[in-house]
Coordinates of C-alpha atoms and ligand atoms in Angstrom, one line a residue:
M172 CA 11.2 -0.1 22.0
P173 CA 11.2 -0.7 18.3
A174 CA 8.6 -2.8 16.6
T175 CA 7.9 -3.7 13.0
C176 CA 4.7 -4.0 11.0
V177 CA 4.0 -5.9 7.9
V178 CA 1.1 -4.6 5.9
G179 CA -0.5 -5.4 2.5
L180 CA -0.8 -2.3 0.3
Q181 CA -3.5 -3.7 -2.0
W182 CA -6.8 -5.6 -1.5
G183 CA -5.3 -8.4 0.6
D184 CA -3.6 -11.7 -0.4
E185 CA -0.3 -10.0 -1.1
A186 CA 1.6 -12.9 0.4
K187 CA 2.3 -11.1 3.6
G188 CA 2.6 -14.4 5.4
K189 CA 5.9 -15.2 3.7
I190 CA 7.4 -11.9 4.8
V191 CA 6.1 -12.4 8.4
D192 CA 7.5 -15.9 8.4
L193 CA 10.9 -14.7 7.3
L194 CA 11.0 -11.9 9.9
A195 CA 9.6 -14.1 12.7
D196 CA 13.0 -15.7 13.1
S197 CA 14.3 -12.5 14.6
H198 CA 11.2 -11.6 16.6
Q199 CA 9.9 -12.9 19.9
F200 CA 6.3 -11.7 19.5
V201 CA 4.1 -11.9 16.4
V202 CA 0.8 -10.0 16.9
R203 CA -2.5 -9.8 15.0
F204 CA -4.4 -6.7 15.6
N205 CA -7.4 -6.8 13.2
G206 CA -9.9 -9.0 11.5
G207 CA -10.5 -12.7 12.3
A208 CA -10.9 -15.9 10.4
N209 CA -11.5 -13.9 7.2
A210 CA -7.7 -13.9 6.6
G211 CA -6.0 -16.8 5.1
H212 CA -2.4 -17.9 5.1
T213 CA -0.5 -21.1 4.4
V214 CA 2.3 -21.8 6.8
V215 CA 5.0 -24.4 6.5
W216 CA 6.3 -26.6 9.3
G217 CA 9.1 -29.0 8.0
D218 CA 7.5 -30.7 5.1
R219 CA 3.9 -30.0 6.2
K220 CA 1.7 -27.1 5.3
F221 CA -1.1 -25.7 7.4
A222 CA -3.8 -23.3 6.3
L223 CA -4.5 -20.8 9.1
S224 CA -7.2 -18.1 9.2
L225 CA -7.3 -16.9 12.7
L226 CA -4.0 -17.8 14.4
P227 CA -1.0 -15.5 13.8
T228 CA 1.7 -16.8 11.3
G229 CA 4.2 -16.9 14.1
V230 CA 2.5 -19.8 15.8
L231 CA 4.8 -22.3 14.1
K232 CA 7.9 -20.9 15.6
P233 CA 8.6 -22.3 19.1
H234 CA 10.5 -19.2 20.2
V235 CA 7.7 -16.8 19.2
T236 CA 4.7 -15.8 21.4
S237 CA 1.8 -15.4 19.1
V238 CA -0.7 -12.8 20.2
I239 CA -4.3 -12.3 19.1
G240 CA -4.9 -8.7 20.1
N241 CA -8.0 -7.1 21.3
G242 CA -8.9 -5.7 17.9
V243 CA -9.3 -9.2 16.5
V244 CA -12.7 -10.9 16.4
V245 CA -12.5 -14.5 17.6
Y246 CA -14.7 -17.5 16.6
P247 CA -13.8 -20.0 19.3
P248 CA -14.5 -23.2 17.3
R249 CA -12.2 -22.0 14.6
F250 CA -9.5 -21.1 17.2
L251 CA -9.7 -24.7 18.6
E252 CA -9.8 -26.3 15.2
E253 CA -6.7 -24.5 14.1
V254 CA -4.9 -25.3 17.4
G255 CA -6.0 -28.9 17.1
K256 CA -4.7 -29.3 13.5
L257 CA -1.4 -27.9 14.5
R258 CA -1.1 -30.2 17.5
D259 CA -2.1 -33.2 15.4
G260 CA 0.7 -32.2 13.0
G261 CA 3.2 -32.2 15.8
V262 CA 3.4 -28.4 16.3
P263 CA 3.6 -27.6 20.0
V264 CA 1.0 -25.0 20.9
G265 CA 0.6 -23.9 24.5
A266 CA 1.7 -20.8 26.4
N267 CA 3.2 -19.5 23.2
L268 CA -0.3 -18.6 21.9
V269 CA -2.3 -15.9 23.8
V270 CA -5.6 -14.2 23.1
S271 CA -6.7 -10.9 24.5
D272 CA -9.5 -10.9 27.1
H273 CA -10.8 -7.8 25.3
A274 CA -11.1 -9.4 21.8
H275 CA -14.8 -9.8 20.8
V276 CA -16.4 -13.2 20.3
I277 CA -18.1 -14.3 17.1
F278 CA -21.3 -16.4 17.6
P279 CA -23.2 -18.3 15.0
Y280 CA -25.9 -15.7 14.9
H281 CA -23.3 -13.3 13.5
M282 CA -22.8 -15.6 10.6
E283 CA -26.5 -16.0 10.1
E284 CA -26.9 -12.2 10.2
E285 CA -24.3 -11.9 7.5
R286 CA -25.7 -14.7 5.4
V287 CA -29.2 -13.1 5.4
A288 CA -27.8 -9.7 4.6
E289 CA -25.6 -11.0 1.8
A290 CA -28.6 -12.8 0.3
E291 CA -30.1 -9.3 -0.5
A292 CA -28.8 -8.4 -3.9
D293 CA -28.6 -4.7 -2.9
G294 CA -26.7 -5.3 0.3
K295 CA -24.1 -7.7 -1.1
I296 CA -20.5 -6.9 -0.3
G297 CA -19.1 -10.3 -1.2
T298 CA -17.8 -11.0 2.3
T299 CA -16.1 -14.2 3.5
G300 CA -19.2 -15.2 5.5
R301 CA -17.3 -15.5 8.7
G302 CA -19.4 -13.2 10.7
I303 CA -16.8 -10.5 10.9
G304 CA -18.9 -7.4 10.1
P305 CA -21.8 -8.3 12.4
C306 CA -19.4 -9.0 15.3
Y307 CA -17.7 -5.6 14.8
Q308 CA -21.1 -4.0 14.6
D309 CA -22.0 -5.5 18.0
K310 CA -18.7 -4.4 19.4
V311 CA -19.2 -0.8 18.4
G312 CA -22.9 -0.8 19.2
R313 CA -21.9 -2.0 22.8
R314 CA -25.3 -3.5 23.6
Y315 CA -24.8 -7.0 22.2
G316 CA -21.0 -7.5 22.1
V317 CA -19.4 -10.2 24.2
R318 CA -15.7 -10.2 24.9
V319 CA -13.4 -13.2 25.2
G320 CA -12.9 -12.5 29.0
E321 CA -16.7 -12.8 29.5
L322 CA -16.5 -16.5 28.4
L323 CA -14.8 -17.2 31.8
H324 CA -17.8 -16.1 33.9
P325 CA -20.5 -18.8 33.3
T326 CA -23.4 -17.1 35.2
H327 CA -22.7 -13.8 33.6
L328 CA -22.4 -15.3 30.1
R329 CA -25.7 -17.2 30.5
E330 CA -27.4 -13.9 31.5
R331 CA -25.9 -12.0 28.6
L332 CA -26.9 -14.6 26.1
K333 CA -30.4 -14.7 27.5
Q334 CA -30.6 -11.0 26.8
I335 CA -29.0 -11.1 23.4
V336 CA -30.2 -14.2 21.7
P337 CA -34.0 -13.4 21.7
V338 CA -33.2 -10.0 20.2
K339 CA -31.0 -11.6 17.5
N340 CA -33.7 -14.1 16.7
R341 CA -36.2 -11.3 16.2
L342 CA -33.7 -9.3 14.1
L343 CA -32.9 -12.4 12.0
T344 CA -36.6 -13.1 11.4
A345 CA -37.2 -9.5 10.4
F346 CA -34.1 -9.4 8.1
A347 CA -35.2 -12.7 6.4
N348 CA -38.3 -10.7 5.4
G349 CA -40.6 -13.8 5.0
H350 CA -37.8 -16.0 3.5
T351 CA -37.6 -18.0 6.7
D352 CA -37.4 -21.6 5.3
A353 CA -33.6 -21.8 5.7
L354 CA -33.3 -19.3 8.5
K355 CA -31.5 -20.4 11.6
T356 CA -32.5 -19.1 15.0
F357 CA -30.8 -19.9 18.3
D358 CA -31.3 -21.1 21.8
A359 CA -29.6 -19.0 24.5
N360 CA -29.0 -21.9 26.9
K361 CA -27.7 -24.3 24.3
L362 CA -25.4 -21.6 22.9
C363 CA -24.1 -20.8 26.4
D364 CA -23.3 -24.5 27.1
E365 CA -21.5 -24.8 23.8
Y366 CA -19.4 -21.7 24.4
L367 CA -18.6 -22.6 28.0
G368 CA -17.2 -25.8 26.6
Y369 CA -14.9 -23.8 24.3
A370 CA -14.0 -21.4 27.2
D371 CA -12.7 -24.3 29.2
Q372 CA -10.2 -25.2 26.4
I373 CA -9.3 -21.6 25.5
R374 CA -8.9 -20.5 29.2
P375 CA -5.1 -21.1 29.4
H376 CA -4.5 -18.8 26.4
I377 CA -6.6 -15.8 27.6
T378 CA -4.7 -12.9 29.0
D379 CA -4.3 -9.1 29.2
T380 CA -2.3 -8.9 25.9
A381 CA -1.8 -5.1 26.1
R382 CA 0.1 -5.5 29.4
L383 CA 2.0 -8.4 28.0
L384 CA 3.1 -6.3 25.0
H385 CA 4.0 -3.3 27.0
D386 CA 6.2 -5.5 29.3
A387 CA 7.8 -7.2 26.2
L388 CA 8.6 -3.8 24.6
K389 CA 10.0 -2.5 27.9
A390 CA 12.2 -5.6 28.2
G391 CA 13.6 -4.9 24.7
K392 CA 11.9 -7.8 23.0
Q393 CA 11.3 -7.6 19.2
V394 CA 7.6 -7.4 18.3
L395 CA 6.2 -7.9 14.8
F396 CA 2.7 -6.8 13.9
E397 CA 0.9 -8.7 11.2
A398 CA -1.8 -6.7 9.5
A399 CA -4.6 -8.9 8.1
Q400 CA -6.4 -8.1 4.8
G401 CA -5.0 -5.2 2.8
S402 CA -4.9 -1.4 3.1
L403 CA -7.6 -0.9 0.5
L404 CA -10.0 -3.0 2.6
D405 CA -9.5 -0.7 5.6
V406 CA -12.9 0.4 6.9
D407 CA -11.9 4.1 7.0
H408 CA -9.5 4.5 4.1
G409 CA -10.4 1.6 1.7
T410 CA -12.9 1.4 -1.1
Y411 CA -15.9 1.7 1.3
P412 CA -18.4 0.0 1.5
Y413 CA -16.5 -2.8 -0.3
V414 CA -14.1 -3.2 2.6
T415 CA -13.7 -5.3 5.7
S416 CA -15.0 -4.0 9.1
S417 CA -11.6 -3.2 10.8
N418 CA -8.6 -0.9 10.4
S419 CA -6.2 -3.1 8.4
L420 CA -3.8 -0.2 8.1
P421 CA -1.1 0.1 10.8
A422 CA -3.4 2.7 12.4
G423 CA -5.2 -0.3 13.8
I424 CA -2.3 -1.4 15.9
W425 CA -2.8 1.2 18.6
S426 CA -6.5 0.5 19.1
G427 CA -6.2 -3.2 18.2
T428 CA -3.4 -4.0 20.7
G429 CA -2.9 -1.0 23.0
V430 CA 0.7 -0.5 21.7
P431 CA 1.2 3.2 20.9
S432 CA 2.0 3.9 17.2
R433 CA 5.4 5.5 18.1
A434 CA 6.6 2.0 19.1
V435 CA 6.4 0.9 15.5
T436 CA 9.6 2.1 13.8
R437 CA 9.7 0.0 10.7
I438 CA 6.7 -0.5 8.3
I439 CA 7.1 -2.9 5.5
G440 CA 4.5 -2.6 2.7
V441 CA 3.9 -5.8 0.8
V442 CA 2.9 -5.5 -2.9
K443 CA 2.0 -8.2 -5.3
A444 CA 3.6 -7.8 -8.7
Y445 CA 0.1 -7.4 -10.1
T446 CA -3.4 -6.7 -8.6
T447 CA -5.9 -9.1 -7.1
R448 CA -9.2 -8.5 -5.4
V449 CA -11.8 -10.8 -3.9
G450 CA -15.5 -9.8 -3.5
R451 CA -17.2 -6.8 -4.9
G452 CA -16.0 -3.2 -5.4
P453 CA -14.0 -1.1 -7.9
C454 CA -10.7 -2.5 -9.3
P455 CA -9.7 -0.1 -12.1
T456 CA -6.9 -2.3 -13.6
E457 CA -9.0 -5.5 -13.6
L458 CA -8.2 -7.8 -16.6
L459 CA -11.3 -9.6 -17.9
D460 CA -9.4 -11.4 -20.7
D461 CA -6.9 -14.2 -21.4
T462 CA -4.1 -12.4 -19.7
G463 CA -6.1 -12.2 -16.5
D464 CA -7.0 -15.9 -16.8
R465 CA -3.4 -16.8 -17.3
I466 CA -2.2 -14.8 -14.3
R467 CA -5.0 -16.3 -12.1
K468 CA -4.0 -19.8 -13.2
I469 CA -0.2 -19.4 -12.8
G470 CA -0.5 -17.4 -9.6
R471 CA -3.2 -19.8 -8.2
E472 CA -5.3 -16.9 -7.4
F473 CA -8.2 -18.5 -5.6
G474 CA -9.3 -17.4 -2.1
T475 CA -7.7 -19.4 0.8
V476 CA -10.8 -18.9 2.9
T477 CA -13.6 -19.2 0.4
G478 CA -12.0 -20.7 -2.7
R479 CA -13.5 -18.0 -4.8
P480 CA -11.5 -17.1 -8.0
R481 CA -9.7 -13.7 -7.3
R482 CA -10.2 -10.9 -9.7
V483 CA -6.9 -10.1 -11.4
G484 CA -5.4 -7.0 -12.9
W485 CA -2.3 -5.1 -13.8
L486 CA -0.3 -3.5 -11.0
D487 CA -1.9 -0.2 -10.0
A488 CA 1.0 2.0 -8.8
L489 CA -1.2 5.0 -8.2
T490 CA -3.2 3.1 -5.5
V491 CA 0.0 1.6 -4.0
K492 CA 1.4 5.1 -3.7
Y493 CA -1.7 6.1 -1.9
T494 CA -1.8 3.1 0.5
A495 CA 2.0 3.4 1.2
A496 CA 1.4 6.9 2.3
L497 CA -1.5 5.9 4.5
A498 CA 0.5 3.0 6.0
G499 CA 3.6 5.1 6.5
A500 CA 5.6 2.4 4.7
D501 CA 9.4 2.7 4.8
E502 CA 10.0 0.1 2.1
I503 CA 8.1 -2.3 -0.1
T504 CA 8.5 -5.9 -1.0
V505 CA 7.4 -7.2 -4.5
M506 CA 5.8 -10.6 -4.3
L507 CA 5.0 -13.3 -6.9
L508 CA 7.2 -11.7 -9.6
D509 CA 7.7 -15.2 -11.1
V510 CA 4.0 -15.4 -12.1
L511 CA 4.6 -12.7 -14.8
S512 CA 7.2 -14.6 -16.7
G513 CA 6.3 -15.2 -20.3
L514 CA 4.1 -12.2 -20.8
P515 CA 5.3 -10.2 -23.9
E516 CA 4.7 -6.9 -22.1
L517 CA 3.5 -5.6 -18.8
K518 CA 1.5 -2.6 -17.9
I519 CA 1.6 -0.5 -14.7
C520 CA -1.2 2.0 -14.0
T521 CA 0.3 5.3 -13.3
A522 CA -2.8 7.6 -13.4
Y523 CA -6.5 7.5 -14.1
E524 CA -8.6 9.2 -16.6
L525 CA -12.0 10.5 -15.5
D526 CA -14.4 12.4 -17.8
G527 CA -11.5 13.1 -20.2
Q528 CA -9.3 14.6 -17.4
R529 CA -6.1 13.0 -16.0
V530 CA -6.3 12.1 -12.3
D531 CA -3.0 11.7 -10.5
H532 CA -4.3 10.8 -7.0
F533 CA -6.5 8.1 -5.6
P534 CA -10.1 9.5 -5.7
S535 CA -11.6 9.6 -2.2
D536 CA -15.0 9.3 -3.8
A537 CA -15.8 5.6 -4.6
F538 CA -18.3 6.6 -7.2
Q539 CA -15.6 8.4 -9.0
L540 CA -13.2 5.5 -8.7
E541 CA -15.8 3.2 -10.3
R542 CA -15.7 5.4 -13.4
C543 CA -11.9 5.8 -13.6
Q544 CA -10.1 4.4 -16.5
P545 CA -6.4 3.4 -16.0
V546 CA -3.6 5.2 -17.8
Y547 CA -0.9 2.7 -18.4
E548 CA 2.9 2.7 -18.9
T549 CA 4.0 -0.4 -20.8
L550 CA 7.2 -2.2 -20.1
P551 CA 8.8 -5.1 -21.9
G552 CA 8.3 -8.6 -20.4
W553 CA 10.7 -11.5 -20.0
T554 CA 10.6 -15.1 -20.9
E555 CA 12.9 -16.6 -18.3
D556 CA 11.7 -18.6 -15.3
L557 CA 12.5 -16.6 -12.2
T558 CA 12.0 -19.2 -9.6
A559 CA 15.7 -20.1 -9.3
C560 CA 16.8 -16.4 -8.9
R561 CA 18.4 -15.8 -5.5
K562 CA 20.1 -12.4 -5.9
P563 CA 19.4 -9.2 -7.8
A564 CA 22.0 -10.0 -10.5
D565 CA 20.1 -13.2 -11.3
L566 CA 17.0 -11.3 -12.5
P567 CA 16.7 -10.8 -16.2
A568 CA 17.2 -7.2 -17.2
N569 CA 13.5 -6.6 -17.9
A570 CA 12.4 -8.1 -14.6
R571 CA 14.8 -5.9 -12.8
R572 CA 13.5 -2.9 -14.8
Y573 CA 9.9 -3.8 -13.8
V574 CA 10.8 -4.0 -10.1
D575 CA 12.9 -0.8 -10.2
R576 CA 10.0 1.1 -11.9
I577 CA 7.6 0.0 -9.2
G578 CA 9.9 1.4 -6.6
E579 CA 10.3 4.7 -8.5
L580 CA 6.5 5.1 -9.0
V581 CA 5.7 4.3 -5.4
G582 CA 8.6 6.4 -4.2
L583 CA 10.0 3.8 -1.8
P584 CA 12.9 1.3 -1.9
V585 CA 12.2 -2.3 -2.8
S586 CA 13.8 -4.3 -0.1
V587 CA 12.7 -7.8 -1.1
V588 CA 11.5 -9.6 -4.3
S589 CA 9.8 -12.9 -4.0
V590 CA 10.0 -15.4 -6.8
G591 CA 8.2 -18.4 -5.3
P592 CA 6.5 -19.6 -2.2
D593 CA 9.5 -21.2 -0.5
R594 CA 11.7 -19.3 1.9
D595 CA 14.7 -19.5 -0.2
Q596 CA 12.9 -18.1 -3.3
T597 CA 13.6 -14.7 -1.9
I598 CA 15.9 -12.0 -3.2
L599 CA 17.2 -9.3 -0.8
M600 CA 17.6 -6.2 -2.9
K601 CA 19.7 -4.1 -0.5
Ligands
IMP166 P1 -15.3 -9.6 5.4 O1 -14.0 -9.2 5.9 O2 -15.6 -11.1 5.4 O3 -16.4 -8.8 6.0 O4 -15.3 -9.3 3.8 C1 -15.3 -8.0 3.3 C2 -14.5 -7.9 2.0 O5 -13.1 -8.1 2.4 C3 -14.8 -8.9 1.0 O6 -14.6 -8.4 -0.3 C4 -13.8 -10.0 1.2 O7 -13.5 -10.8 0.1 C5 -12.5 -9.2 1.6 N1 -11.6 -9.9 2.4 C6 -11.7 -10.1 3.8 N2 -10.6 -10.7 4.2 C7 -9.7 -10.8 3.2 C8 -8.4 -11.3 3.0 O8 -7.7 -11.8 3.9 N3 -7.9 -11.3 1.7 C9 -8.6 -10.7 0.7 N4 -9.8 -10.2 0.8 C10 -10.4 -10.3 2.0

C-alpha cells in the first residue's frame, strides 16, 4: 500500500503546493495531517486562482478525495469560506472533501488567547494569529479541547461550551493583565448557536478518515500526504520555540491520520533555491541587504496568510541536510530557481562557525544556533531568464551547476527543478 509524502525542508513556503498539484493527477487521495489555516497555498483552476489555507491542495481535482486528517485543527468559518469561494468559482466541492471527526475545533477564544499572548513582548513568537497554538494546547491538555465530531451533538456541545467558556474568559482576563480595553470575552450560548450553524453545513463532510484511508490503501488507491509548514517549524525537531504547534515532518502522518508510517514509501523533500522564514527565530543565512531585498521582490516573498514580508537568505545546505534526514527524504525538488537569475554570484551555506570552531551539524541547541555564523561556498551566477527552460539541457551551465551542488551537499538526487509558478515551468531532472 504505497503512499507518498510531500514535505518542505525549510521554514515553510517552499512552494510545496506546486509539487502536490503535479502529483495529484496520479493520486486518488490528498491528505493534510497537521496545522490548520496557518498554511497558505495558491491553487489554479482553469484561468482562476484561489488562495487556500485550510483545505488540501487536491480539492480542485474532481477525481481526488481531499482529506483533512485528525491532526489538523479546523476553524469552521474558514472551512466554509474556502468551500464557498470554490463553489462560487465553479469548482464542485461535495463528497470529495472530508474532515476527520477527531480533528480539533478552533474557537474565537483561541485566537483571542493568542492575540493577548503575542502582545507580550517576551512571549512573542510571530505566529499567524489563527489560534493554532492555543487549540493544540487544549487538545493535549484534554480538559478544554472540542473535536469536530462533538459539533454534531447539540446538547453535549452546549454543555461543553458552558464549562469551557467561563474558564476561558477568566484566563483571558488574567492574561490581559489589566489591559482589558480591547479584550474580547465570550458567551457560551451564543458561541454554541453559531457553531451549531456551522455544524449543519459541515456535517456531510465529517467522517472517520482513518478508516477511509485504511480502506483506500487496502484497495490499492494512491494516497498523497501534504505536509503543511516546513520541517524547521516542527514542534519537536524545529527551531523551538519559534515553531508551529504540530509535527510538520512526516512523523506527523501516523498520529495525524492513523496511517502507519510504513505505508509511506516515497518522501519528496521540497527546497526553495534560497531560504525564507516568516516570524521570529534564528535564520543563520538571513540577508539584511540589497540582495535580500531583490530576492524578496522578485520572488514575491510576502506571507500568503498574513502578508508579512518574509525574511530572505542564502540557501542553507547544512539545515536542509538535517531536515532531509529527519524527514527520511528520498529525493529533493528545487523550487523558484528562476528568482536567482541576474545575481553575479550565489552562496550556499555548508557549515557554521561558532566561537571560532567549525560546526558541521545542525546544533540541537537553539541558543547555539542563534550565535552561529554561516560558512559559505560561492558559486558563479547566471544572467539568463530561466522561466522558459523545460528540460535539464535548457538550463545555463551555472544554473545546472548550482542545482547539482545542492544535490551533492544534501546527499540526495534532485528530481525536479521549478522555474516559475505554472505547471509547465517544471523541469524533470531524471
Ligand atoms: P503558528 O503556526 O501560527 O502558531 O505560527 C508559528 C510560526 O510558524 C510563525 O513563525 C509563523 O510565521 C510560522 N508559520 C506557520 N505556518 C506557516 C506556513 O505555512 N509557512 C511559513 N511559516 C509558517
